[in-house]
Coordinates of C-alpha atoms and ligand atoms in Angstrom, one line a residue:
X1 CA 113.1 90.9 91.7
X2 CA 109.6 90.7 90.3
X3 CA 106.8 92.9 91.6
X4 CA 103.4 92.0 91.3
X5 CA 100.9 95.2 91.3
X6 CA 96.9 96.0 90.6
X7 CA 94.1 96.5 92.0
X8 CA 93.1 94.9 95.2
X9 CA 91.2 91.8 94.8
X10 CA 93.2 90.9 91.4
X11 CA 94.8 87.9 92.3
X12 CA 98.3 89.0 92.6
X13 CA 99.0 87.3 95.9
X14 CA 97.6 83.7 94.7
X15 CA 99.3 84.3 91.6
X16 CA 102.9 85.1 93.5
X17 CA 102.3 82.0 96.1
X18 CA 101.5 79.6 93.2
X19 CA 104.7 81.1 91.7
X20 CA 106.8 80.8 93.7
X21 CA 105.6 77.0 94.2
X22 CA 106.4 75.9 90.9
X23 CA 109.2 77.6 90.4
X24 CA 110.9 77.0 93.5
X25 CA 110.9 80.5 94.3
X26 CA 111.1 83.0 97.5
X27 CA 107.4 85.4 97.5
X28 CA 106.7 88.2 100.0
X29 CA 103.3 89.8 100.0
X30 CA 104.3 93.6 101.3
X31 CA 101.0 93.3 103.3
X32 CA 101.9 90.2 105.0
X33 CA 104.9 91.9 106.2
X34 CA 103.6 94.8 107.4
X35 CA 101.4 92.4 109.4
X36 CA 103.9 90.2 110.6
X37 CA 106.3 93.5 111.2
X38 CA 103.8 95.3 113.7
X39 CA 102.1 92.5 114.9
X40 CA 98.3 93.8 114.0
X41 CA 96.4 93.2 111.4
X42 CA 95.9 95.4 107.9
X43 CA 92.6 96.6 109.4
X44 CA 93.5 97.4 112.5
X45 CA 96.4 99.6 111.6
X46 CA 94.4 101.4 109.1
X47 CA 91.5 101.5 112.6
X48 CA 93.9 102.6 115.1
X49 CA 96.2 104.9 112.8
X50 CA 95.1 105.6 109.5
X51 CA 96.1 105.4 105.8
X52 CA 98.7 107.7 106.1
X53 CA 100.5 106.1 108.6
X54 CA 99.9 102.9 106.8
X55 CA 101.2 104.2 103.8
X56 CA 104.4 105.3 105.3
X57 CA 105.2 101.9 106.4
X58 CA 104.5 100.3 103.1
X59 CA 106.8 102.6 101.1
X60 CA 109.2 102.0 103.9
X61 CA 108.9 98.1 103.8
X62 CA 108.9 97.7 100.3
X63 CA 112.5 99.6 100.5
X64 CA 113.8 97.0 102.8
X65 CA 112.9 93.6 101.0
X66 CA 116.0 91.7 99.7
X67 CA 116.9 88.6 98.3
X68 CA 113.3 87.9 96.8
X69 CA 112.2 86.6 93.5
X70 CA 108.5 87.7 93.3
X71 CA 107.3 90.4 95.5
X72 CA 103.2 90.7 95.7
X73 CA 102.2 94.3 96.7
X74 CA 99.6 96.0 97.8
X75 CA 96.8 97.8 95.6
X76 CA 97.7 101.4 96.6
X77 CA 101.8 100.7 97.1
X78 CA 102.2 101.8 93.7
X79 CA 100.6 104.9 93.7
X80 CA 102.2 106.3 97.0
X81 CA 105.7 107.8 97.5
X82 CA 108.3 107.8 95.0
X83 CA 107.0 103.3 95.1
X84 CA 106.8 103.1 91.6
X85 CA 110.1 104.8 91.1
X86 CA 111.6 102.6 93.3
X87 CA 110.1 99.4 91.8
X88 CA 111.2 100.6 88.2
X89 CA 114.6 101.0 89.3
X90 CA 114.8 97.6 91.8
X91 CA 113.4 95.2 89.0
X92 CA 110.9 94.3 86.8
X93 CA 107.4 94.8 87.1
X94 CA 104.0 93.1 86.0
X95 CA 100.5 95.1 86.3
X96 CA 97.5 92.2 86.8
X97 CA 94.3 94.3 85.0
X98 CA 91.1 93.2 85.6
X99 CA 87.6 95.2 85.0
X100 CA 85.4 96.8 87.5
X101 CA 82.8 94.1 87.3
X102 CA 85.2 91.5 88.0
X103 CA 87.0 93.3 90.4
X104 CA 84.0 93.9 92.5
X105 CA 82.6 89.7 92.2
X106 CA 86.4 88.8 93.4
X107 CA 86.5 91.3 96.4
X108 CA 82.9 90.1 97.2
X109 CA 85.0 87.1 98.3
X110 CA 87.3 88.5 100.5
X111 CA 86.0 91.7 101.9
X112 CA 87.3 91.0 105.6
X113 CA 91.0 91.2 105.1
X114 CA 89.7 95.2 103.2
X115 CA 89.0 98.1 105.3
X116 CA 89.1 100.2 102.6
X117 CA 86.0 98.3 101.0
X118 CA 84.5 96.3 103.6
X119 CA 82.0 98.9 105.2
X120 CA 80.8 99.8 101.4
X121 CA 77.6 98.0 100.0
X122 CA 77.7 97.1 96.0
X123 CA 77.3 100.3 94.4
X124 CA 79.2 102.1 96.5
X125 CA 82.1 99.1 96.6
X126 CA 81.6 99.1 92.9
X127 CA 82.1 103.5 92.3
X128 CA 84.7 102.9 95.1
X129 CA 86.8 100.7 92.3
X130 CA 86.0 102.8 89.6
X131 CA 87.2 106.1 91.2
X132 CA 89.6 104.2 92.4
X133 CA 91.2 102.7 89.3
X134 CA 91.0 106.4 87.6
X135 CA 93.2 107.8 90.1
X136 CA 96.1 104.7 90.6
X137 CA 95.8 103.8 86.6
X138 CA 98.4 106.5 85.8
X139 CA 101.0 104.8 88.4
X140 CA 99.8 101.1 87.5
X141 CA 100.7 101.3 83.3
X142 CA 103.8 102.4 84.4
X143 CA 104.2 98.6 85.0
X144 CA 106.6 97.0 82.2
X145 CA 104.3 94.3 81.4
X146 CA 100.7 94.5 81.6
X147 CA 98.5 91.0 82.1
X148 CA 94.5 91.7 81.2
X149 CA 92.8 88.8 83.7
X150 CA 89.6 88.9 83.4
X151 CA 88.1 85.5 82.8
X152 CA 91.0 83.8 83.0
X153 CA 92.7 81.4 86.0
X154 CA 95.3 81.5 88.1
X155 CA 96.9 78.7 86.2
X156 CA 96.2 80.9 82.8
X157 CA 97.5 84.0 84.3
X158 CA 100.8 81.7 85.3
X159 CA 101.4 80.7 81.8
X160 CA 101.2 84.1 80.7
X161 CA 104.1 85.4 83.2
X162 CA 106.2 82.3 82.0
X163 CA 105.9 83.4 78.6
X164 CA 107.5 86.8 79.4
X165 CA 111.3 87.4 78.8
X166 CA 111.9 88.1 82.7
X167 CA 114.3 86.3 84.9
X168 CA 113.0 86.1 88.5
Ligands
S3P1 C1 94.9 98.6 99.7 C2 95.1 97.3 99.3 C3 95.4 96.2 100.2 C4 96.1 96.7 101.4 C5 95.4 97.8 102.0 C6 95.2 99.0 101.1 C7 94.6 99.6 98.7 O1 96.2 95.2 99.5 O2 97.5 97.1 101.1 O3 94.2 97.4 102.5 O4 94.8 100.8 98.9 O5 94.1 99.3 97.6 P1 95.6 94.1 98.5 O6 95.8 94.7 97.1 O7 96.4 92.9 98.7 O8 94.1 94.0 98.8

């Protein structure tokens, strides 16, 4: 199993759907399964009950996933729990970086599906991602490979995972 972590906004879930295509592999995104698992939406279970019920779930979801190649997860799954324990010791693990600046032009693309961002205008959005990135860092280079993304594509990011000694 292959875990995709970083920051939100980073690409990991394109990068594990395009993947998976080309390879012929199975992807799960942990969010997508928490979404298709209680039936609501990201936002509206961080509205209705709150992170820390949200996290709870995640660390509980990602425990449960078998029988997957490439396993996108969420920005702050690594950082919560024993997660990144647990991913160390399920498989192998790949940390997409990207800076603050490009962080916050990506996330400026998909701020709906964020409720940790979406209410935040740019400064805040972009001290939000620095703070952020402070705190989860320590729990992200834990990662056994580390990808730096910024400027490059999907397709360039894809060539770089292929060029890693990693079986899927
Ligand atoms: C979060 C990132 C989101 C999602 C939730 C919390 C975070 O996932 O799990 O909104 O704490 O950074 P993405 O990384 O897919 O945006």
């Amino acid at each position: 199993m292959i875990y995709l972590i970083g920051f939100s906004g980073v690409g990991k879930t394109s990068v594990a759907k395009k993947l998976a295509k080309d390879l012929n592999l199975k992807y799960i995104d942990t969010d997508e399964l928490i979404e298709k698992k209680y039936k609501a939406s990201i936002n509206k279970i961080f509205e209705k009950s709150g992170e820390i019920y949200f996290r709870k779930i995640e660390s509980d979801i990602l425990k449960k996933i078998k029988n997957i190649n490439i396993v996108s997860c969420g920005g702050g799954l690594p950082c919560y729990k024993n997660n990144m324990d647990f991913i160390n010791n399920f498989g192998r693990n790949i940390y997409l970086k990207a800076s603050e600046d490009e962080l916050l032009n990506r996330l400026n693309m998909s701020l709906e599906k964020r409720p940790l961002l979406k209410k935040k205008n740019d400064e805040e959005k972009y001290n939000y991602i620095k703070n952020t990135i402070r705190k989860r860092e320590k729990y992200y280079i834990r990662a056994n490979y580390v990808i730096e993304t910024d400027g490059l594509t999907i397709n360039d990011v894809l060539t770089k995972i292929n060029s890693l000694p990693i079986t899927f």
